[in-house]
Amino acid sequence: MVCALGAAVCFGTATVLQAVAARTAGTGKGGEAALLLRALRQWRYIVGLSLDGIGFVFQIVALRSLPIYAVSAALASSLAVTAVVAARLLRVRLSGTEWGAVAVVCAGLAMLGLASGPEGKQDGSDTLRYVMLAVAVGMVLLALAGGRLSGRGRSLVLGLGAGFGFGVVEVSVRLIDSLRPAELLTNPATYALVIGSAAAFILLTSALHRGAVTTATAGIVIGETIGPAAVGVVWLGDRTREGLTWLAVLGFAVAVVGALALARFGEAPADTH
């Protein structure tokens, strides 16, 4: 759980930096890929990506020892980190309700920490590996079409797409059994991980820039928690400690609801420098 929380700290801090960069890069021609390329010219986005890389290493270690549901809830709690970082570094005021939501997230993670068992021992089928690859490719297509979406549902669609992309990464890590080059290159989960992460970053940048941020961020939280958690329990054998399933379910729900209450912190204020 320490590694999962370390990943949340890295991802939460990176969100503040990337959100500022995404808004700064928001003017210009081109689609979603062009928006990402402009964001990559911002030093804040580069630092954010570096933190994402460190967080990804923590995430891999966590997924090798904890059930997906515990790791995904911990990653959703990165919004609590984002809120605290925004309050300290960007002087964003948190209401009493939002400070309460931060406490709720912490309480949910504490319950999960007490109830979580070891990771499931099932390796996952080749069918599941190809399903993850298909979902990753679908998220790439959504990312390429993101600029053409319109209407109130755009923010939710982009956010869910980014969440599904991150969810593919979580599941794919568990589906990679060997790091030997020959086996990596023949494992569909390897390509799902790479493609899913690329699509997720493009969709994340677009979601931070377009439409209602709270809706988009809520979509990201839902997409990266519920689906991967279900896959872990149903297909990979993730379980809780004996007799504590109720506590794990309650902790998961509390952590996710607390994160959703902090959804506005998926984006930093427009006037930061």
mmCIF file of C-alpha atoms in Angstrom:
data_model
loop_
_atom_site.group_PDB
_atom_site.id
_atom_site.type_symbol
_atom_site.label_atom_id
_atom_site.label_comp_id
_atom_site.label_asym_id
_atom_site.label_seq_id
_atom_site.Cartn_x
_atom_site.Cartn_y
_atom_site.Cartn_z
ATOM 1 C CA MET A 1 0.000 0.000 0.000
ATOM 2 C CA VAL A 2 2.953 2.331 0.580
ATOM 3 C CA CYS A 3 3.881 2.096 -3.108
ATOM 4 C CA ALA A 4 0.264 2.678 -4.161
ATOM 5 C CA LEU A 5 0.109 5.809 -2.007
ATOM 6 C CA GLY A 6 3.488 6.915 -3.393
ATOM 7 C CA ALA A 7 2.040 6.598 -6.889
ATOM 8 C CA ALA A 8 -0.984 8.670 -5.809
ATOM 9 C CA VAL A 9 1.292 11.443 -4.500
ATOM 10 C CA CYS A 10 3.237 11.517 -7.775
ATOM 11 C CA PHE A 11 0.115 11.441 -9.964
ATOM 12 C CA GLY A 12 -1.716 14.011 -7.843
ATOM 13 C CA THR A 13 1.146 16.504 -7.977
ATOM 14 C CA ALA A 14 1.609 15.890 -11.703
ATOM 15 C CA THR A 15 -2.065 16.698 -12.323
ATOM 16 C CA VAL A 16 -1.631 20.254 -11.058
ATOM 17 C CA LEU A 17 1.381 20.843 -13.292
ATOM 18 C CA GLN A 18 -0.151 19.212 -16.365
ATOM 19 C CA ALA A 19 -3.451 21.048 -15.987
ATOM 20 C CA VAL A 20 -1.710 24.423 -16.021
ATOM 21 C CA ALA A 21 0.308 23.358 -19.077
ATOM 22 C CA ALA A 22 -2.789 22.066 -20.875
ATOM 23 C CA ARG A 23 -4.574 25.408 -20.469
ATOM 24 C CA THR A 24 -1.490 27.344 -21.565
ATOM 25 C CA ALA A 25 -1.212 25.147 -24.662
ATOM 26 C CA GLY A 26 -4.900 25.399 -25.416
ATOM 27 C CA THR A 27 -4.650 27.921 -28.206
ATOM 28 C CA GLY A 28 -3.626 26.780 -31.665
ATOM 29 C CA LYS A 29 -4.693 24.674 -34.620
ATOM 30 C CA GLY A 30 -4.829 20.929 -34.934
ATOM 31 C CA GLY A 31 -6.543 18.108 -33.133
ATOM 32 C CA GLU A 32 -5.915 16.314 -29.889
ATOM 33 C CA ALA A 33 -2.449 15.080 -30.874
ATOM 34 C CA ALA A 34 -1.431 18.672 -31.722
ATOM 35 C CA LEU A 35 -2.715 19.819 -28.329
ATOM 36 C CA LEU A 36 -0.542 17.196 -26.639
ATOM 37 C CA LEU A 37 2.514 18.275 -28.659
ATOM 38 C CA ARG A 38 1.985 21.912 -27.619
ATOM 39 C CA ALA A 39 1.620 20.839 -24.001
ATOM 40 C CA LEU A 40 4.916 18.954 -24.256
ATOM 41 C CA ARG A 41 6.664 22.278 -24.879
ATOM 42 C CA GLN A 42 5.642 23.463 -21.407
ATOM 43 C CA TRP A 43 8.144 22.789 -18.606
ATOM 44 C CA ARG A 44 5.325 22.064 -16.177
ATOM 45 C CA TYR A 45 4.040 19.282 -18.404
ATOM 46 C CA ILE A 46 7.511 17.754 -18.671
ATOM 47 C CA VAL A 47 7.959 17.796 -14.892
ATOM 48 C CA GLY A 48 4.480 16.324 -14.563
ATOM 49 C CA LEU A 49 5.378 13.533 -16.983
ATOM 50 C CA SER A 50 8.527 12.816 -14.976
ATOM 51 C CA LEU A 51 6.416 12.466 -11.833
ATOM 52 C CA ASP A 52 4.019 10.254 -13.777
ATOM 53 C CA GLY A 53 6.960 8.031 -14.704
ATOM 54 C CA ILE A 54 8.031 7.692 -11.076
ATOM 55 C CA GLY A 55 4.432 7.082 -10.061
ATOM 56 C CA PHE A 56 4.117 4.404 -12.739
ATOM 57 C CA VAL A 57 7.050 2.511 -11.244
ATOM 58 C CA PHE A 58 5.371 2.672 -7.820
ATOM 59 C CA GLN A 59 2.123 1.520 -9.439
ATOM 60 C CA ILE A 60 3.776 -1.534 -11.022
ATOM 61 C CA VAL A 61 5.310 -2.548 -7.699
ATOM 62 C CA ALA A 62 1.953 -2.092 -5.946
ATOM 63 C CA LEU A 63 0.088 -4.145 -8.558
ATOM 64 C CA ARG A 64 2.538 -6.984 -8.039
ATOM 65 C CA SER A 65 1.608 -7.304 -4.370
ATOM 66 C CA LEU A 66 -1.917 -5.874 -3.931
ATOM 67 C CA PRO A 67 -5.322 -6.545 -5.527
ATOM 68 C CA ILE A 68 -6.234 -4.209 -8.381
ATOM 69 C CA TYR A 69 -9.210 -2.826 -6.430
ATOM 70 C CA ALA A 70 -6.900 -1.540 -3.667
ATOM 71 C CA VAL A 71 -4.417 0.011 -6.096
ATOM 72 C CA SER A 72 -7.105 1.625 -8.270
ATOM 73 C CA ALA A 73 -8.796 3.204 -5.242
ATOM 74 C CA ALA A 74 -5.423 4.493 -4.039
ATOM 75 C CA LEU A 75 -4.767 6.005 -7.467
ATOM 76 C CA ALA A 76 -8.195 7.667 -7.436
ATOM 77 C CA SER A 77 -7.145 9.266 -4.149
ATOM 78 C CA SER A 78 -4.543 11.225 -6.114
ATOM 79 C CA LEU A 79 -7.288 13.872 -6.390
ATOM 80 C CA ALA A 80 -6.970 14.397 -2.646
ATOM 81 C CA VAL A 81 -3.227 14.931 -3.174
ATOM 82 C CA THR A 82 -4.008 17.318 -6.027
ATOM 83 C CA ALA A 83 -6.354 19.301 -3.796
ATOM 84 C CA VAL A 84 -3.768 19.623 -1.022
ATOM 85 C CA VAL A 85 -0.988 20.555 -3.485
ATOM 86 C CA ALA A 86 -3.231 23.129 -5.153
ATOM 87 C CA ALA A 87 -4.098 24.580 -1.761
ATOM 88 C CA ARG A 88 -0.436 24.859 -0.722
ATOM 89 C CA LEU A 89 1.392 25.741 -3.932
ATOM 90 C CA LEU A 90 -1.300 27.529 -5.950
ATOM 91 C CA ARG A 91 -3.125 29.077 -2.992
ATOM 92 C CA VAL A 92 -6.449 27.521 -3.942
ATOM 93 C CA ARG A 93 -8.953 27.725 -1.115
ATOM 94 C CA LEU A 94 -10.516 24.467 -0.013
ATOM 95 C CA SER A 95 -13.928 24.612 1.592
ATOM 96 C CA GLY A 96 -14.701 22.768 4.779
ATOM 97 C CA THR A 97 -16.594 20.198 2.719
ATOM 98 C CA GLU A 98 -13.558 19.594 0.525
ATOM 99 C CA TRP A 99 -11.241 19.165 3.506
ATOM 100 C CA GLY A 100 -13.837 16.703 4.769
ATOM 101 C CA ALA A 101 -13.665 14.866 1.423
ATOM 102 C CA VAL A 102 -9.876 14.584 1.796
ATOM 103 C CA ALA A 103 -10.437 13.000 5.214
ATOM 104 C CA VAL A 104 -13.070 10.655 3.739
ATOM 105 C CA VAL A 105 -10.594 9.477 1.078
ATOM 106 C CA CYS A 106 -7.996 8.781 3.760
ATOM 107 C CA ALA A 107 -10.554 6.841 5.810
ATOM 108 C CA GLY A 108 -11.541 4.757 2.787
ATOM 109 C CA LEU A 109 -7.914 3.922 2.030
ATOM 110 C CA ALA A 110 -7.332 2.952 5.645
ATOM 111 C CA MET A 111 -10.262 0.511 5.452
ATOM 112 C CA LEU A 112 -8.918 -0.920 2.216
ATOM 113 C CA GLY A 113 -5.483 -1.316 3.735
ATOM 114 C CA LEU A 114 -6.936 -3.327 6.610
ATOM 115 C CA ALA A 115 -9.155 -5.506 4.414
ATOM 116 C CA SER A 116 -7.002 -6.144 1.338
ATOM 117 C CA GLY A 117 -5.593 -9.610 0.847
ATOM 118 C CA PRO A 118 -2.684 -10.534 -1.422
ATOM 119 C CA GLU A 119 -2.980 -10.164 -5.186
ATOM 120 C CA GLY A 120 -4.830 -12.909 -7.025
ATOM 121 C CA LYS A 121 -2.747 -15.815 -8.294
ATOM 122 C CA GLN A 122 -4.644 -16.343 -11.549
ATOM 123 C CA ASP A 123 -2.565 -15.461 -14.598
ATOM 124 C CA GLY A 124 -5.407 -14.337 -16.833
ATOM 125 C CA SER A 125 -6.361 -15.877 -20.164
ATOM 126 C CA ASP A 126 -5.114 -14.959 -23.626
ATOM 127 C CA THR A 127 -8.672 -13.846 -24.358
ATOM 128 C CA LEU A 128 -8.434 -11.247 -21.587
ATOM 129 C CA ARG A 129 -5.096 -10.049 -22.983
ATOM 130 C CA TYR A 130 -6.629 -9.517 -26.417
ATOM 131 C CA VAL A 131 -9.673 -7.811 -24.882
ATOM 132 C CA MET A 132 -7.353 -5.337 -23.147
ATOM 133 C CA LEU A 133 -5.576 -4.706 -26.460
ATOM 134 C CA ALA A 134 -8.912 -4.124 -28.213
ATOM 135 C CA VAL A 135 -10.022 -1.658 -25.504
ATOM 136 C CA ALA A 136 -6.679 0.175 -25.804
ATOM 137 C CA VAL A 137 -7.074 0.501 -29.586
ATOM 138 C CA GLY A 138 -10.634 1.725 -29.073
ATOM 139 C CA MET A 139 -9.350 4.444 -26.736
ATOM 140 C CA VAL A 140 -6.836 5.537 -29.404
ATOM 141 C CA LEU A 141 -9.686 5.906 -31.894
ATOM 142 C CA LEU A 142 -11.648 7.891 -29.325
ATOM 143 C CA ALA A 143 -8.609 10.114 -28.715
ATOM 144 C CA LEU A 144 -8.263 10.824 -32.437
ATOM 145 C CA ALA A 145 -11.965 11.659 -32.697
ATOM 146 C CA GLY A 146 -12.081 13.658 -29.457
ATOM 147 C CA GLY A 147 -11.823 17.051 -31.158
ATOM 148 C CA ARG A 148 -14.958 16.309 -33.204
ATOM 149 C CA LEU A 149 -17.131 15.537 -30.204
ATOM 150 C CA SER A 150 -19.651 18.136 -29.136
ATOM 151 C CA GLY A 151 -22.385 18.639 -26.601
ATOM 152 C CA ARG A 152 -22.624 18.268 -22.871
ATOM 153 C CA GLY A 153 -21.537 14.641 -22.940
ATOM 154 C CA ARG A 154 -18.112 15.402 -24.417
ATOM 155 C CA SER A 155 -16.404 15.944 -21.063
ATOM 156 C CA LEU A 156 -17.763 12.710 -19.627
ATOM 157 C CA VAL A 157 -16.816 10.717 -22.748
ATOM 158 C CA LEU A 158 -13.262 12.069 -22.802
ATOM 159 C CA GLY A 159 -12.891 11.521 -19.067
ATOM 160 C CA LEU A 160 -14.224 7.975 -19.202
ATOM 161 C CA GLY A 161 -11.932 7.269 -22.150
ATOM 162 C CA ALA A 162 -8.896 8.453 -20.197
ATOM 163 C CA GLY A 163 -10.019 6.398 -17.204
ATOM 164 C CA PHE A 164 -10.452 3.273 -19.339
ATOM 165 C CA GLY A 165 -6.987 3.848 -20.793
ATOM 166 C CA PHE A 166 -5.452 3.993 -17.319
ATOM 167 C CA GLY A 167 -7.542 0.971 -16.358
ATOM 168 C CA VAL A 168 -6.086 -0.986 -19.271
ATOM 169 C CA VAL A 169 -2.624 -0.161 -17.928
ATOM 170 C CA GLU A 170 -3.533 -1.453 -14.448
ATOM 171 C CA VAL A 171 -4.866 -4.742 -15.750
ATOM 172 C CA SER A 172 -2.105 -5.193 -18.353
ATOM 173 C CA VAL A 173 0.605 -4.946 -15.694
ATOM 174 C CA ARG A 174 -0.922 -8.013 -14.039
ATOM 175 C CA LEU A 175 -1.130 -9.853 -17.382
ATOM 176 C CA ILE A 176 2.599 -9.558 -18.084
ATOM 177 C CA ASP A 177 4.180 -12.628 -16.543
ATOM 178 C CA SER A 178 7.746 -12.345 -17.802
ATOM 179 C CA LEU A 179 10.085 -9.482 -18.673
ATOM 180 C CA ARG A 180 12.123 -11.582 -21.090
ATOM 181 C CA PRO A 181 12.193 -9.708 -24.444
ATOM 182 C CA ALA A 182 10.953 -12.677 -26.479
ATOM 183 C CA GLU A 183 7.926 -13.166 -24.224
ATOM 184 C CA LEU A 184 7.211 -9.441 -23.913
ATOM 185 C CA LEU A 185 7.083 -9.044 -27.685
ATOM 186 C CA THR A 186 4.604 -11.889 -28.080
ATOM 187 C CA ASN A 187 2.326 -10.865 -25.209
ATOM 188 C CA PRO A 188 -0.726 -8.812 -26.325
ATOM 189 C CA ALA A 189 -0.808 -7.215 -22.852
ATOM 190 C CA THR A 190 2.510 -5.484 -23.588
ATOM 191 C CA TYR A 191 1.004 -3.672 -26.551
ATOM 192 C CA ALA A 192 -2.197 -2.998 -24.606
ATOM 193 C CA LEU A 193 -0.137 -1.320 -21.874
ATOM 194 C CA VAL A 194 1.783 0.912 -24.306
ATOM 195 C CA ILE A 195 -1.208 1.823 -26.478
ATOM 196 C CA GLY A 196 -3.533 2.272 -23.508
ATOM 197 C CA SER A 197 -1.154 4.620 -21.700
ATOM 198 C CA ALA A 198 -0.602 6.733 -24.841
ATOM 199 C CA ALA A 199 -4.349 7.016 -25.474
ATOM 200 C CA ALA A 200 -4.984 7.833 -21.818
ATOM 201 C CA PHE A 201 -2.508 10.721 -21.840
ATOM 202 C CA ILE A 202 -3.983 12.194 -25.022
ATOM 203 C CA LEU A 203 -7.520 11.885 -23.652
ATOM 204 C CA LEU A 204 -6.427 13.254 -20.267
ATOM 205 C CA THR A 205 -4.905 16.344 -21.894
ATOM 206 C CA SER A 206 -8.058 16.865 -23.938
ATOM 207 C CA ALA A 207 -10.319 16.323 -20.920
ATOM 208 C CA LEU A 208 -8.373 18.888 -18.886
ATOM 209 C CA HIS A 209 -8.718 21.427 -21.692
ATOM 210 C CA ARG A 210 -12.240 20.889 -22.997
ATOM 211 C CA GLY A 211 -15.613 21.162 -21.318
ATOM 212 C CA ALA A 212 -16.615 20.735 -17.694
ATOM 213 C CA VAL A 213 -13.587 19.659 -15.681
ATOM 214 C CA THR A 214 -15.584 18.189 -12.785
ATOM 215 C CA THR A 215 -17.508 15.956 -15.198
ATOM 216 C CA ALA A 216 -14.355 14.877 -17.021
ATOM 217 C CA THR A 217 -12.479 14.138 -13.807
ATOM 218 C CA ALA A 218 -15.413 12.174 -12.428
ATOM 219 C CA GLY A 219 -15.334 10.115 -15.612
ATOM 220 C CA ILE A 220 -11.619 9.444 -15.170
ATOM 221 C CA VAL A 221 -12.098 8.293 -11.563
ATOM 222 C CA ILE A 222 -14.970 5.975 -12.505
ATOM 223 C CA GLY A 223 -13.193 4.575 -15.560
ATOM 224 C CA GLU A 224 -9.931 3.761 -13.769
ATOM 225 C CA THR A 225 -11.476 2.189 -10.666
ATOM 226 C CA ILE A 226 -14.662 0.185 -11.208
ATOM 227 C CA GLY A 227 -13.732 -1.694 -14.404
ATOM 228 C CA PRO A 228 -10.196 -2.755 -13.381
ATOM 229 C CA ALA A 229 -11.404 -3.706 -9.888
ATOM 230 C CA ALA A 230 -14.088 -5.961 -11.394
ATOM 231 C CA VAL A 231 -11.555 -7.586 -13.751
ATOM 232 C CA GLY A 232 -9.228 -8.246 -10.823
ATOM 233 C CA VAL A 233 -11.928 -9.918 -8.740
ATOM 234 C CA VAL A 234 -13.672 -11.903 -11.504
ATOM 235 C CA TRP A 235 -10.777 -12.951 -13.763
ATOM 236 C CA LEU A 236 -7.571 -12.583 -11.750
ATOM 237 C CA GLY A 237 -8.660 -13.975 -8.390
ATOM 238 C CA ASP A 238 -8.236 -10.864 -6.210
ATOM 239 C CA ARG A 239 -9.671 -11.425 -2.750
ATOM 240 C CA THR A 240 -9.896 -9.761 0.650
ATOM 241 C CA ARG A 241 -8.769 -10.999 4.047
ATOM 242 C CA GLU A 242 -11.118 -13.629 5.405
ATOM 243 C CA GLY A 243 -14.302 -12.103 6.768
ATOM 244 C CA LEU A 244 -13.414 -8.553 5.683
ATOM 245 C CA THR A 245 -15.023 -8.383 2.244
ATOM 246 C CA TRP A 246 -17.601 -5.941 3.600
ATOM 247 C CA LEU A 247 -14.855 -3.629 4.854
ATOM 248 C CA ALA A 248 -13.051 -3.714 1.491
ATOM 249 C CA VAL A 249 -16.265 -2.894 -0.395
ATOM 250 C CA LEU A 250 -17.060 -0.080 2.026
ATOM 251 C CA GLY A 251 -13.512 1.310 1.881
ATOM 252 C CA PHE A 252 -13.481 1.194 -1.921
ATOM 253 C CA ALA A 253 -16.821 3.009 -2.148
ATOM 254 C CA VAL A 254 -15.832 5.619 0.453
ATOM 255 C CA ALA A 255 -12.487 6.338 -1.246
ATOM 256 C CA VAL A 256 -14.076 6.701 -4.695
ATOM 257 C CA VAL A 257 -16.947 8.891 -3.443
ATOM 258 C CA GLY A 258 -14.452 11.103 -1.619
ATOM 259 C CA ALA A 259 -12.384 11.401 -4.793
ATOM 260 C CA LEU A 260 -15.459 12.322 -6.829
ATOM 261 C CA ALA A 261 -16.222 15.086 -4.328
ATOM 262 C CA LEU A 262 -12.808 16.549 -5.207
ATOM 263 C CA ALA A 263 -13.333 16.322 -8.963
ATOM 264 C CA ARG A 264 -12.802 20.040 -9.570
ATOM 265 C CA PHE A 265 -9.155 19.566 -8.696
ATOM 266 C CA GLY A 266 -8.644 17.706 -11.945
ATOM 267 C CA GLU A 267 -7.757 21.166 -13.262
ATOM 268 C CA ALA A 268 -5.698 23.984 -11.818
ATOM 269 C CA PRO A 269 -6.849 27.627 -11.879
ATOM 270 C CA ALA A 270 -6.485 29.438 -15.171
ATOM 271 C CA ASP A 271 -4.482 32.336 -13.776
ATOM 272 C CA THR A 272 -1.554 30.337 -12.364
ATOM 273 C CA HIS A 273 1.929 30.997 -13.741
#
